[in-house]
Coordinates of C-alpha atoms and ligand atoms in Angstrom, one line a residue:
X830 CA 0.0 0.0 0.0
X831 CA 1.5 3.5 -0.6
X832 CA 1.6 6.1 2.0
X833 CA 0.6 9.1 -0.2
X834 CA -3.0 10.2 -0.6
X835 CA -5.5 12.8 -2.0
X836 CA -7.8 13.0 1.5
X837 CA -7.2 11.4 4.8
X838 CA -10.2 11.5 6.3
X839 CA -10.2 11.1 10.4
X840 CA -12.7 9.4 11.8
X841 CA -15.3 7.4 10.4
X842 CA -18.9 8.5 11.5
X843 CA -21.1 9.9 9.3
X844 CA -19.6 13.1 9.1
X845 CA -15.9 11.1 7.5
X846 CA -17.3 7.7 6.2
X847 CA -19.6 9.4 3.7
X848 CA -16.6 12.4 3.1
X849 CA -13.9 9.5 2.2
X850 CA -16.8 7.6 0.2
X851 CA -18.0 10.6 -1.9
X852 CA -14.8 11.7 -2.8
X853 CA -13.3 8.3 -3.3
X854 CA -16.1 8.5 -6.0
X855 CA -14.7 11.5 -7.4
X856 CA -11.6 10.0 -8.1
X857 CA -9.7 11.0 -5.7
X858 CA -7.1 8.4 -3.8
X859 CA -8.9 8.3 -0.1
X860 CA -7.8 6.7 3.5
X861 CA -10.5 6.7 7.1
X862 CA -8.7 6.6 10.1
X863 CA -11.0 4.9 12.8
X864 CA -9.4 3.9 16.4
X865 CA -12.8 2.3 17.5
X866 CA -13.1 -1.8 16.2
X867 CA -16.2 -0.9 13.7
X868 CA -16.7 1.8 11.1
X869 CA -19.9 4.6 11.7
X870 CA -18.8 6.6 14.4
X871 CA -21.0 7.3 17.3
X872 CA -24.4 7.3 15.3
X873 CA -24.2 3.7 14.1
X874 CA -22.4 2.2 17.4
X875 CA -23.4 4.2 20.5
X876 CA -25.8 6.4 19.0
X877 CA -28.5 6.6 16.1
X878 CA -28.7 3.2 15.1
X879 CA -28.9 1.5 18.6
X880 CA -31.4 3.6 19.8
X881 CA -33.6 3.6 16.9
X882 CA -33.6 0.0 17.5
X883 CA -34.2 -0.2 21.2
X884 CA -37.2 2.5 20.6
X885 CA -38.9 0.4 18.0
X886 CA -38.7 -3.1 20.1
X887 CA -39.8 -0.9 23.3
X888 CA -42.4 0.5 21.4
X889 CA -43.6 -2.9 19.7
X890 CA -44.0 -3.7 23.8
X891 CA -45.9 -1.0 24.6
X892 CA -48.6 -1.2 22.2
X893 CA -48.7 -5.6 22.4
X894 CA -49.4 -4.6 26.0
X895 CA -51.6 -0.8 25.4
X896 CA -52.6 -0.6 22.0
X897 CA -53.5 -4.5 20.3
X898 CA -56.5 -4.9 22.3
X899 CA -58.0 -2.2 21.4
X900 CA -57.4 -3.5 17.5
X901 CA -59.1 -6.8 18.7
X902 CA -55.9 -8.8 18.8
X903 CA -55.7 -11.0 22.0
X904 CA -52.0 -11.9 22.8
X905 CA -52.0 -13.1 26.5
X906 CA -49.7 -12.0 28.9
X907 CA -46.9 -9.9 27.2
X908 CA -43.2 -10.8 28.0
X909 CA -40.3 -8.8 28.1
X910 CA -37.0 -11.0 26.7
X911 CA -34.7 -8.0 27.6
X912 CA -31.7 -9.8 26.5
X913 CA -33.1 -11.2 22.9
X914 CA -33.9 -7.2 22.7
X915 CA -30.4 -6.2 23.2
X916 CA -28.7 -8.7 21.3
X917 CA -31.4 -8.0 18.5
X918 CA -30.2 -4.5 19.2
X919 CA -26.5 -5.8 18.6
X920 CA -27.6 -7.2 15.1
X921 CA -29.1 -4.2 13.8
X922 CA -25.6 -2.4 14.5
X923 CA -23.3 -5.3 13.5
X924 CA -25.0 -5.1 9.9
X925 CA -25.0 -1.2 10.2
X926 CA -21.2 -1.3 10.7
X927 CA -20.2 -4.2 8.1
X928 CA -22.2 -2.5 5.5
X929 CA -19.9 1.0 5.3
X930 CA -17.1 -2.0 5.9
X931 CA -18.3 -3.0 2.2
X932 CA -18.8 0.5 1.2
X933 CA -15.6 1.3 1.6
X934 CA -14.2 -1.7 -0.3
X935 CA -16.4 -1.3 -3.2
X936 CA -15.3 2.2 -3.7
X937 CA -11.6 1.4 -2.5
X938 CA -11.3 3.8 0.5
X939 CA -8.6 2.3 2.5
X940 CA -9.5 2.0 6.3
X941 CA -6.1 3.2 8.5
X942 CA -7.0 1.1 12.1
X943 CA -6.1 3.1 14.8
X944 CA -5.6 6.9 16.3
X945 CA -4.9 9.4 13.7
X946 CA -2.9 12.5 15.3
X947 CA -1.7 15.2 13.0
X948 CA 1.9 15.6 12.7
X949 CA 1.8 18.7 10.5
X950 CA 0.1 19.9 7.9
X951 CA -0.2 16.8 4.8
X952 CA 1.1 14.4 7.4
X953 CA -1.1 11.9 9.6
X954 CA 0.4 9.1 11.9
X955 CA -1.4 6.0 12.6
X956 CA 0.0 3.0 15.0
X957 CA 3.3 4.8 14.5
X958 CA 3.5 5.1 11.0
X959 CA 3.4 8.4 8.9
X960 CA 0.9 8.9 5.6
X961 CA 0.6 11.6 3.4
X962 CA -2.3 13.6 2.1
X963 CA -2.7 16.6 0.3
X964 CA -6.1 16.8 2.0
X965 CA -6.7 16.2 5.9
X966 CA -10.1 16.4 6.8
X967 CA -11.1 15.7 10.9
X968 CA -14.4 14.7 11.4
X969 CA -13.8 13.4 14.9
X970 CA -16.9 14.0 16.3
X971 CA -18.6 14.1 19.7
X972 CA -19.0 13.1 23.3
X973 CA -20.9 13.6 26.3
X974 CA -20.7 16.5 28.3
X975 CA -19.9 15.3 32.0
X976 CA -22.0 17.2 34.7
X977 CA -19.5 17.9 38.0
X978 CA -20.5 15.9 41.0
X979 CA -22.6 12.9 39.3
X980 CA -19.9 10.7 37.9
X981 CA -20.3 8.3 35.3
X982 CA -19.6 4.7 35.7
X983 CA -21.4 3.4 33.3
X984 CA -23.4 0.7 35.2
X985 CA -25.3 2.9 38.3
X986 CA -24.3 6.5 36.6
X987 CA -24.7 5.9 32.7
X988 CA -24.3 8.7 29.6
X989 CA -26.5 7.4 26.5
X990 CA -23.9 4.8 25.8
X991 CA -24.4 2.8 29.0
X992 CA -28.2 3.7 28.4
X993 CA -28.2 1.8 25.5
X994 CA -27.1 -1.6 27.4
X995 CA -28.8 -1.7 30.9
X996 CA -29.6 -5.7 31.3
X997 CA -32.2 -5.0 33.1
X998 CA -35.3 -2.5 33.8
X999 CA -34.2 -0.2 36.6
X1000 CA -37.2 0.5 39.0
X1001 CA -36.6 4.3 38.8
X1002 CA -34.7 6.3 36.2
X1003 CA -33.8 9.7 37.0
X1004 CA -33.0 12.0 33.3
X1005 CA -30.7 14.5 33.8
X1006 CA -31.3 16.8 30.7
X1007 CA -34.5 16.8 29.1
X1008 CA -33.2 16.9 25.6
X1009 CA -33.1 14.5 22.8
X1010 CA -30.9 11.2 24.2
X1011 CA -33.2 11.7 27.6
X1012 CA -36.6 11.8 26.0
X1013 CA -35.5 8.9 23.8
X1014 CA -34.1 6.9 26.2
X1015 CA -36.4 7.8 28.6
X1016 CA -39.0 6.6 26.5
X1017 CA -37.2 3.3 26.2
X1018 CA -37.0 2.3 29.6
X1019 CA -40.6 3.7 30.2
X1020 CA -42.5 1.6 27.8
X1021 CA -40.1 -1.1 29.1
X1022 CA -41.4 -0.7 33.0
X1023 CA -39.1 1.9 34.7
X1024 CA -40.4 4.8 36.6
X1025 CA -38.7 7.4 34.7
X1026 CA -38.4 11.2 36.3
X1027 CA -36.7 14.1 34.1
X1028 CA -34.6 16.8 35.4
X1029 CA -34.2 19.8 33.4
X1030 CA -32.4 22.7 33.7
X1031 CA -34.5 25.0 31.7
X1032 CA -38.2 26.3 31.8
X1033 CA -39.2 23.4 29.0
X1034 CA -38.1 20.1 27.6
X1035 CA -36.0 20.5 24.2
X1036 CA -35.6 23.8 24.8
X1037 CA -34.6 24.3 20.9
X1038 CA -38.1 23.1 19.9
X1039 CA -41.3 25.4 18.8
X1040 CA -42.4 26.1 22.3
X1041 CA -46.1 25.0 21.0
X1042 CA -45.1 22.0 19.8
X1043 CA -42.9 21.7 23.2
X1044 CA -45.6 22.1 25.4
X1045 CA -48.1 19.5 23.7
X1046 CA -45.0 17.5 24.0
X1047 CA -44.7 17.4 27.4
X1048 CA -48.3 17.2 27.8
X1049 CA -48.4 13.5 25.9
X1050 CA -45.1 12.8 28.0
X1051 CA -47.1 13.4 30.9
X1052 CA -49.6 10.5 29.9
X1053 CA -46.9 8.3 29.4
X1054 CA -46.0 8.5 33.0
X1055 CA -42.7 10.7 32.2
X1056 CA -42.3 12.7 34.5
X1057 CA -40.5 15.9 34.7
X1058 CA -38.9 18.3 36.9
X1059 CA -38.3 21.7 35.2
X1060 CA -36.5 24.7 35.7
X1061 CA -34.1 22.4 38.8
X1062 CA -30.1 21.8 39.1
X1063 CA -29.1 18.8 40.3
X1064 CA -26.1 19.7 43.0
X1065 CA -24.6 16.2 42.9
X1066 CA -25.3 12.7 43.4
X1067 CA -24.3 9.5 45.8
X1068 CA -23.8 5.9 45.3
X1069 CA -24.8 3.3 47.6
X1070 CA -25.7 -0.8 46.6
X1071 CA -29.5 0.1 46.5
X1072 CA -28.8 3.4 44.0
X1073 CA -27.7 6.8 43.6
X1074 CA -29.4 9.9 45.4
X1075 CA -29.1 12.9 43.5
X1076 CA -29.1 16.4 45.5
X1077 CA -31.5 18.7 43.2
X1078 CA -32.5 22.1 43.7
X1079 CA -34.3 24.6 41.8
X1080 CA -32.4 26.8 39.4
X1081 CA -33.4 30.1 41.1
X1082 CA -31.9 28.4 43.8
X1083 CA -34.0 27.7 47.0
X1084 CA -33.9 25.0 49.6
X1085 CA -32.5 21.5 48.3
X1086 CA -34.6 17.7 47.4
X1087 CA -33.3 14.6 47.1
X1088 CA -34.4 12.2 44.8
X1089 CA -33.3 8.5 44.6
X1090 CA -32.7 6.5 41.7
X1091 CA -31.6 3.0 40.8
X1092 CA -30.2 4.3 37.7
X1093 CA -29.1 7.8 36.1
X1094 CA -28.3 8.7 32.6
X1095 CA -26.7 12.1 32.0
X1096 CA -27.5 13.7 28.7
X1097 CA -27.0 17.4 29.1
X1098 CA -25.6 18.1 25.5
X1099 CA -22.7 16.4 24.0
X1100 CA -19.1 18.7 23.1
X1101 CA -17.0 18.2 20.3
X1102 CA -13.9 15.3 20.7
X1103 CA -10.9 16.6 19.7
X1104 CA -8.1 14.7 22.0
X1105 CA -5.1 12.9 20.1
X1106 CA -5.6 14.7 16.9
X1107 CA -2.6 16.7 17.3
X1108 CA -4.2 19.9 16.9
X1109 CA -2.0 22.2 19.0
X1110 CA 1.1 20.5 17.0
X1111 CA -0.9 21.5 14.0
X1112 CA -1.6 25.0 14.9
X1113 CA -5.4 24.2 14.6
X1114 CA -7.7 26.5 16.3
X1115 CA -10.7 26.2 18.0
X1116 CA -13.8 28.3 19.3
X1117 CA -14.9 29.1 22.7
X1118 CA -16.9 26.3 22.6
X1119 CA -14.3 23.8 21.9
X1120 CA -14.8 23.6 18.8
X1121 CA -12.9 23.4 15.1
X1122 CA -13.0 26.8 13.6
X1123 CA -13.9 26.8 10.2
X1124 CA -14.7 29.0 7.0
X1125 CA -17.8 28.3 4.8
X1126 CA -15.6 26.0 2.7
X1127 CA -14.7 23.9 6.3
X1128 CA -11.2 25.1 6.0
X1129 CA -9.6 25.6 9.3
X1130 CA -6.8 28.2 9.8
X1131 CA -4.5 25.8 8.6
X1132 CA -4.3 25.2 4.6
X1133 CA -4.8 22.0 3.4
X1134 CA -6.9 20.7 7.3
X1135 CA -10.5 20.7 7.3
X1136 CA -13.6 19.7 9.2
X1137 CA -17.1 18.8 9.3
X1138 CA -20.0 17.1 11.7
X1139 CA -20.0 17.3 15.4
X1140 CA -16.5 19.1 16.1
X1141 CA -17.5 22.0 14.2
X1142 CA -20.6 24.3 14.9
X1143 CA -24.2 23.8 14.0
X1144 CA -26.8 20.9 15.2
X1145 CA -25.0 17.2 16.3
X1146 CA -26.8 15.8 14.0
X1147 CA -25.9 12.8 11.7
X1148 CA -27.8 13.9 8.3
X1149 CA -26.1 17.4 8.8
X1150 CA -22.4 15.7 9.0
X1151 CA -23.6 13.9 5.7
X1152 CA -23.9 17.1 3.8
X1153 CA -21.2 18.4 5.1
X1154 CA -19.4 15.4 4.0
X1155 CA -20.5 15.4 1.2
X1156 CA -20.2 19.0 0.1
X1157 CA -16.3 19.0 1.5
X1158 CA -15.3 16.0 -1.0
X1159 CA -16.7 17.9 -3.8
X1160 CA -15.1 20.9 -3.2
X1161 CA -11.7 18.8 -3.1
X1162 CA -12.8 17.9 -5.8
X1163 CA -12.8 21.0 -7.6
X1164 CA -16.7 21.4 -7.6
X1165 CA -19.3 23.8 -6.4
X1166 CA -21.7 22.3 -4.2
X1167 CA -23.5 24.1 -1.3
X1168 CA -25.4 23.1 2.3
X1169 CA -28.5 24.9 2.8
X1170 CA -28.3 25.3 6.8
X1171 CA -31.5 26.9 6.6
X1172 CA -33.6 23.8 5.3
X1173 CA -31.6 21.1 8.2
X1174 CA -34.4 18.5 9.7
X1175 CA -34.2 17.7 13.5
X1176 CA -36.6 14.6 15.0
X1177 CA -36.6 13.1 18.2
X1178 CA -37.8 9.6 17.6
X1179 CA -40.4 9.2 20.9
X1180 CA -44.2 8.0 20.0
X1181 CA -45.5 10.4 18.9
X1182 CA -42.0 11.9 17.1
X1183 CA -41.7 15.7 17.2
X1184 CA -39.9 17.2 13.7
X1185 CA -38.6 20.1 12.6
X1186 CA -37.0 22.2 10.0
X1187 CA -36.6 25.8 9.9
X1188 CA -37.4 29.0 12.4
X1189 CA -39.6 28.4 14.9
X1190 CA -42.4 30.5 15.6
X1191 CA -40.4 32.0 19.0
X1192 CA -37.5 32.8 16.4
X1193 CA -39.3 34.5 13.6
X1194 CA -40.9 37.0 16.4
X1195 CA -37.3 37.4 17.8
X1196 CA -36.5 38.6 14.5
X1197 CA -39.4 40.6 14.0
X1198 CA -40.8 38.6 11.6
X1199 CA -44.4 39.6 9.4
X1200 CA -45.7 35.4 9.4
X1201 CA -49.4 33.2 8.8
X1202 CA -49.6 30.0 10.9
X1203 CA -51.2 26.9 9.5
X1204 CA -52.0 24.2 12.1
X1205 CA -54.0 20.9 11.4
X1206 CA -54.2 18.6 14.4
X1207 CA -54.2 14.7 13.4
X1208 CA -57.5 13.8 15.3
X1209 CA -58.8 15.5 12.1
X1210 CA -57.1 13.2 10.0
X1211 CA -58.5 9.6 8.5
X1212 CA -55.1 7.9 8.5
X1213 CA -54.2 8.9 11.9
X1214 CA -57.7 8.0 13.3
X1215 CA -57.6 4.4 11.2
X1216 CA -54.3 3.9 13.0
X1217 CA -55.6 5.0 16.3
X1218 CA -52.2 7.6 17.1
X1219 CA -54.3 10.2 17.0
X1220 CA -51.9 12.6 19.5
X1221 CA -50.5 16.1 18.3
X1222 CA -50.8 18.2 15.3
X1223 CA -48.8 20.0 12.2
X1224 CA -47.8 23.8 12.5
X1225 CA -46.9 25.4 8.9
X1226 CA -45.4 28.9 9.3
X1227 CA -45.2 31.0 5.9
X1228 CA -44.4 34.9 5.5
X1229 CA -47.1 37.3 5.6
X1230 CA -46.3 38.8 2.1
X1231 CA -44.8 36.2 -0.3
X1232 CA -46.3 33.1 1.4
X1233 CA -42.6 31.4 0.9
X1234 CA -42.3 28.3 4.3
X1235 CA -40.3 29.3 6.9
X1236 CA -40.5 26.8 9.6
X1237 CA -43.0 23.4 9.9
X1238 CA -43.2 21.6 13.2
X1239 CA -45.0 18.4 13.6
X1240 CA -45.8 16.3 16.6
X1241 CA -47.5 13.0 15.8
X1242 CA -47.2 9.2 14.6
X1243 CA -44.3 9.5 11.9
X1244 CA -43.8 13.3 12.2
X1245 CA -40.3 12.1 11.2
X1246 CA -40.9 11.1 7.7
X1247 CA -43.9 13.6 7.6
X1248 CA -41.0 16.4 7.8
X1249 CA -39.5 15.4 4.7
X1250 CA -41.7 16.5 2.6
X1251 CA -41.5 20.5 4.4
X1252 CA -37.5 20.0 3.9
X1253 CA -38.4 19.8 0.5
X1254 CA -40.6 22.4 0.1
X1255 CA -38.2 24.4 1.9
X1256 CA -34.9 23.5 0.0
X1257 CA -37.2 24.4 -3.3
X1258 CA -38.1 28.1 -1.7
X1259 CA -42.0 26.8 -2.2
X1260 CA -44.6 28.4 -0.2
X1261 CA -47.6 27.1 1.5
X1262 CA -49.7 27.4 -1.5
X1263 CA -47.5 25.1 -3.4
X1264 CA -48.1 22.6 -0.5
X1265 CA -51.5 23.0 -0.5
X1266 CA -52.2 22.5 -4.1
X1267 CA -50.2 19.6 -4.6
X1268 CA -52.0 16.4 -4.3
X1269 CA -51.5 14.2 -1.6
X1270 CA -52.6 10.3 -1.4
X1271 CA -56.2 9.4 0.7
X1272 CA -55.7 8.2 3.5
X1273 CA -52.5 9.4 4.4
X1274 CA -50.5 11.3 7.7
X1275 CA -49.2 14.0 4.9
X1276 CA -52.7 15.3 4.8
X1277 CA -52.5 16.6 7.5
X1278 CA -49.1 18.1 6.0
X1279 CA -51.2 19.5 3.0
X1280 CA -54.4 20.8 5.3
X1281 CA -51.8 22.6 7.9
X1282 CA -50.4 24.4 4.3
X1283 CA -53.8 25.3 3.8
X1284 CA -54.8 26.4 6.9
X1285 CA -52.1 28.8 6.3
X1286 CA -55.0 30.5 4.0
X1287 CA -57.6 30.2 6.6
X1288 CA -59.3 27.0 4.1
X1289 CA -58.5 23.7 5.4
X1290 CA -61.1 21.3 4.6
X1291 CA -61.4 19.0 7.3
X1292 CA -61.5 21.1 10.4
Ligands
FAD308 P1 -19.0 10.6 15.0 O1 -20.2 9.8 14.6 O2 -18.9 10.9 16.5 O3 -17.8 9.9 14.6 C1 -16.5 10.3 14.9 C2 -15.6 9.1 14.8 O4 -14.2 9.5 14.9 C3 -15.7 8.1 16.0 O5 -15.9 6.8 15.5 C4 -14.4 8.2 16.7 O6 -13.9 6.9 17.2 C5 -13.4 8.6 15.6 N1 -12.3 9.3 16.0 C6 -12.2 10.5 16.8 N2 -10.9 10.9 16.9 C7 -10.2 10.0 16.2 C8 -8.8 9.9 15.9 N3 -7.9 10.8 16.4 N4 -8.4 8.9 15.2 C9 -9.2 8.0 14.7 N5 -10.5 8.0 14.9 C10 -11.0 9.0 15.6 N6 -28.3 12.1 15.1 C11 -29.3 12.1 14.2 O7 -29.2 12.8 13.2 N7 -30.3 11.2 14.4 C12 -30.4 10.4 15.5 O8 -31.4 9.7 15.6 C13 -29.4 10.5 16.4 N8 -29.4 9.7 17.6 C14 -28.4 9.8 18.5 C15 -28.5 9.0 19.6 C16 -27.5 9.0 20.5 C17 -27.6 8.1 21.8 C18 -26.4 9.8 20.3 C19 -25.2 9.8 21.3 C20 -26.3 10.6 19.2 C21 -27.3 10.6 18.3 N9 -27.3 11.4 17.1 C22 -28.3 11.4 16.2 C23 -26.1 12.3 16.8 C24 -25.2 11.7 15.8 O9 -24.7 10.4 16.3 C25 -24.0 12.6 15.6 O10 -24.5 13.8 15.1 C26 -23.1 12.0 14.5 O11 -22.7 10.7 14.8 C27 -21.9 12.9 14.2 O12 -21.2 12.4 13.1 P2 -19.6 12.7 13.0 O13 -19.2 12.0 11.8 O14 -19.4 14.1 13.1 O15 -18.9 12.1 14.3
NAI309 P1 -29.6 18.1 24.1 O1 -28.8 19.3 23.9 O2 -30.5 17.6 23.1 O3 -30.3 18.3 25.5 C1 -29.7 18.5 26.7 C2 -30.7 19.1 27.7 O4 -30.1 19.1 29.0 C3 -31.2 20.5 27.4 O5 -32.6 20.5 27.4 C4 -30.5 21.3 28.5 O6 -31.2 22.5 28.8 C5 -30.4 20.3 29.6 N1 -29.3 20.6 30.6 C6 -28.1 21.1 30.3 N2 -27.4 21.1 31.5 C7 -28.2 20.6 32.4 C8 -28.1 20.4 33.8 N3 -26.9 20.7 34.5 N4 -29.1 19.9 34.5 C9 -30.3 19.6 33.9 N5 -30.5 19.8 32.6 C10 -29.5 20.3 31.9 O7 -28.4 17.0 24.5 P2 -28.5 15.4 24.5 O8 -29.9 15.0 24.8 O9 -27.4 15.0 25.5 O10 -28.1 15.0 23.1 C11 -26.9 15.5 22.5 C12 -27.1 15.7 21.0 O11 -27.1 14.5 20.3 C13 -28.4 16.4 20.7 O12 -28.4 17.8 20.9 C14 -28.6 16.0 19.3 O13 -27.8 16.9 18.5 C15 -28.0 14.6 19.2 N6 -29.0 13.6 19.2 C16 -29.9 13.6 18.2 C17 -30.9 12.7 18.2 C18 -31.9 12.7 17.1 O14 -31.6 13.3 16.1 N7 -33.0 12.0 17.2 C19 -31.1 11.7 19.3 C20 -30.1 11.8 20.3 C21 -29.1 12.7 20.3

């Protein structure tokens, strides 16, 4: 193998695998470094992938146990085989993993197996041996952020990754940080049996969320039997054999509570990774955040280093390290392409999921915005009704004048594929009239989509 490449990429989540594979199909001569055992990063190991898996098996629970009868399908007593639902867990990820393995052969990407740490510009080192590139792009991603005085072990004291592979239902689960990993897991180990009680710092649960959307979100929560504690700090926590008691008290400050817990995940926000890469050697620098500064062409301040995905700014998201991954090999690659920031999805994957692309309605008033609202709720719809998920509603906000979608936010049964179709409509600078006339299958969730767009105009049709 020769030493000398176009790109190396470092790391191989979403952010690098798809970077490496894109612009291995440009041509270009392309090596991943990856120090963990599998390829995909965070989101296909520890992070997307595993808990989409654990949420659909907790949720196929839930409704054999809450939702069949009501169908008229008797099953008996319902069973929990936690272990079958981890190891099926395990499957969905060993595929997941062996399929960018394959991806990376087919389009010859060569796969460097260890720590990649910068020794200067156009020169990586991995397991002690020195490549070259005339490309370096990090794309090291993320990890969670570790709250002072409630330390993680993994077993009693868990972040998302230990969250993923409890062996067995804790009676009580305290959240700390009512955001996406803690309303997803949360939900898990709810539908699974647990108590579950989520601490938030803030006024609201994902705080980043339309706050009308939010609140009907914490509403259904509620039902669940989630329970939350808003605006409250937790001081610090201690372990014993029977659990961990957490010292909380409310963020205006006040007298202290304690509240005990067999198990606690921390998942206050993750921060960008960036140890072992060699930056300092490099001369790379970051932002007051921690994270890689970079122009709008994800050049850093040092020629020929770039990066995309977690370790830079915007949402941790895995679709938006994609693009970015995407959009970086082609500009190595001498072409023109371009991320619309503007137009980036965001779905937390509970029952009912809650979506979202563009400004919220809090956002477009912060800005002083002129805007119509659209809402259809999903009791009105046939589909939703047949299905019997009948929770939450679609929100459509256009400008005043021109009409042209600025933000949709959906909470209800799919709302995550539902969202799709506004990213569209928003990546093609359509407004709500274009939604509304274009026809949508009957019976379908997206009508709801296409009677929010209409509602816009003051004429939906089924409300
Ligand atoms: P990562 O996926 O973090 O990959 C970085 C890789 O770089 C890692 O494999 C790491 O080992 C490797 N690496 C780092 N430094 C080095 C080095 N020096 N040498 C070699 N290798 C190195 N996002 C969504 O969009 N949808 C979801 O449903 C979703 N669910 C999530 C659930 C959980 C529990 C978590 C934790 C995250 C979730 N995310 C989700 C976020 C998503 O995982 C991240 O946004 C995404 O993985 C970021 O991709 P990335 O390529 O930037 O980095
Ligand atoms: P988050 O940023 O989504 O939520 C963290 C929450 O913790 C916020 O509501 C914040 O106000 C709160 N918080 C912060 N400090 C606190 C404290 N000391 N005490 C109590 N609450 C506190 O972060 P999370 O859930 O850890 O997830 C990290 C990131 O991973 C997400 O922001 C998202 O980008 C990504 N992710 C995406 C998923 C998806 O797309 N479905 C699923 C899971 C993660």
């Amino acid at each position: 193998m020769s030493d000398a490449f176009d790109v190396i990429v470092i790391g191989a989540g979403p952010g690098g695998y798809v970077c490496a594979i894109r612009a291995a199909q440009l041509g270009l001569k392309v090596a991943c470094v990856e120090k963990r055992e599998t390829l995909g990063g965070t989101c296909l190991n520890v992070g997307c992938i595993p808990s989409k898996a654990l949420l659909q098996s907790s949720e196929l629970f839930d409704e054999a146990q809450h939702k069949f009868a009501d169908h008229g399908v008797g099953v008996g007593a319902v069973k929990l085989d936690l272990a079958r639902m981890l190891a099926r867990k395990g499957e969905v990820v060993g595929a997941n993993v062996k399929g960018v393995e394959f991806l990376f052969r087919k389009n010859k990407v060569t796969w460097l197996k260890g720590e990649g740490s910068i020794q200067a510009p156009g020169t990586v080192s991995v397991a002690g041996k020195d490549y070259s590139a005339k490309h370096i792009v990090i794309a090291s991603g993320s990890e969670s952020i570790p709250l002072p005085g409630v330390e993680v072990d993994e077993k009693q004291i868990v972040t998302s990754t230990g969250g993923l592979e409890l062996t067995a239902v804790p009676k009580h689960l305290v959240v700390i940080g009512g955001g996406y990993i803690g309303l997803e897991l949360g939900s898990v180990w709810r539908r699974l049996g647990a108590e579950v009680t989520v601490v938030e710092f803030l006024d609201r649960l994902v705080p980043s969320m339309d706050l009308e959307v939010g609140k009907a979100f914490e509403r259904i929560l509620a039902k669940q039997g989630i329970k939350t504690k808003l605006k409250t700090k937790v001081m610090g926590a201690t372990k014993s054999k029977k659990g961990v008691t957490l010292t909380l008290e409310a963020a205006a400050g006040g007298a202290a509570e304690e509240l005990t817990a067999d198990v606690v995940l921390v998942a206050i926000g993750r921060r960008p990774y960036v140890a072992g890469l060699g930056l300092d050697k490099a001369g790379v620098a970051l932002d007051e955040r921690g994270r890689i500064k970079v122009d709008g062409h994800y050049a850093t301040n040092v020629p020929g280093i770039y990066a995309i995905g977690d370790v830079i700014t915007g949402p941790m998201l895995a679709h938006k390290a994609e693009e970015e991954g995407v959009a970086l090999a082609e500009m190595l690659a001498g072409q023109k392409p371009h991320v619309n920031y503007g137009a980036i999805p965001g779905v937390v994957y509970t029952w009912p999921e809650v979506a979202s692309v563009g400004e919220t309605e809090e956002q477009l008033k912060a800005r002083g915005a002129a805007y119509k609202v659209g809402k259809f709720p999903f009791t009105a719809n046939g589909r939703a009704r047949a299905m019997g998920d009948m929770d939450g509603f679609v929100k459509i906000l256009a400008d005043k004048a021109t009409d042209k979608v600025l933000g949709a936010h959906i909470i209800g049964p799919d709302a995550g594929t539902l969202i799709a179709e506004m990213a569209l409509a928003m990546e093609f600078g359509a407004s709500a009239e274009d939604v509304a006339r274009t026809c949508h299958a009957h019976p379908s969730l997206n009508e709801a989509v296409k009677e929010a767009a209409l509602a816009v105009d003051g004429r939906a049709l089924h409300i």
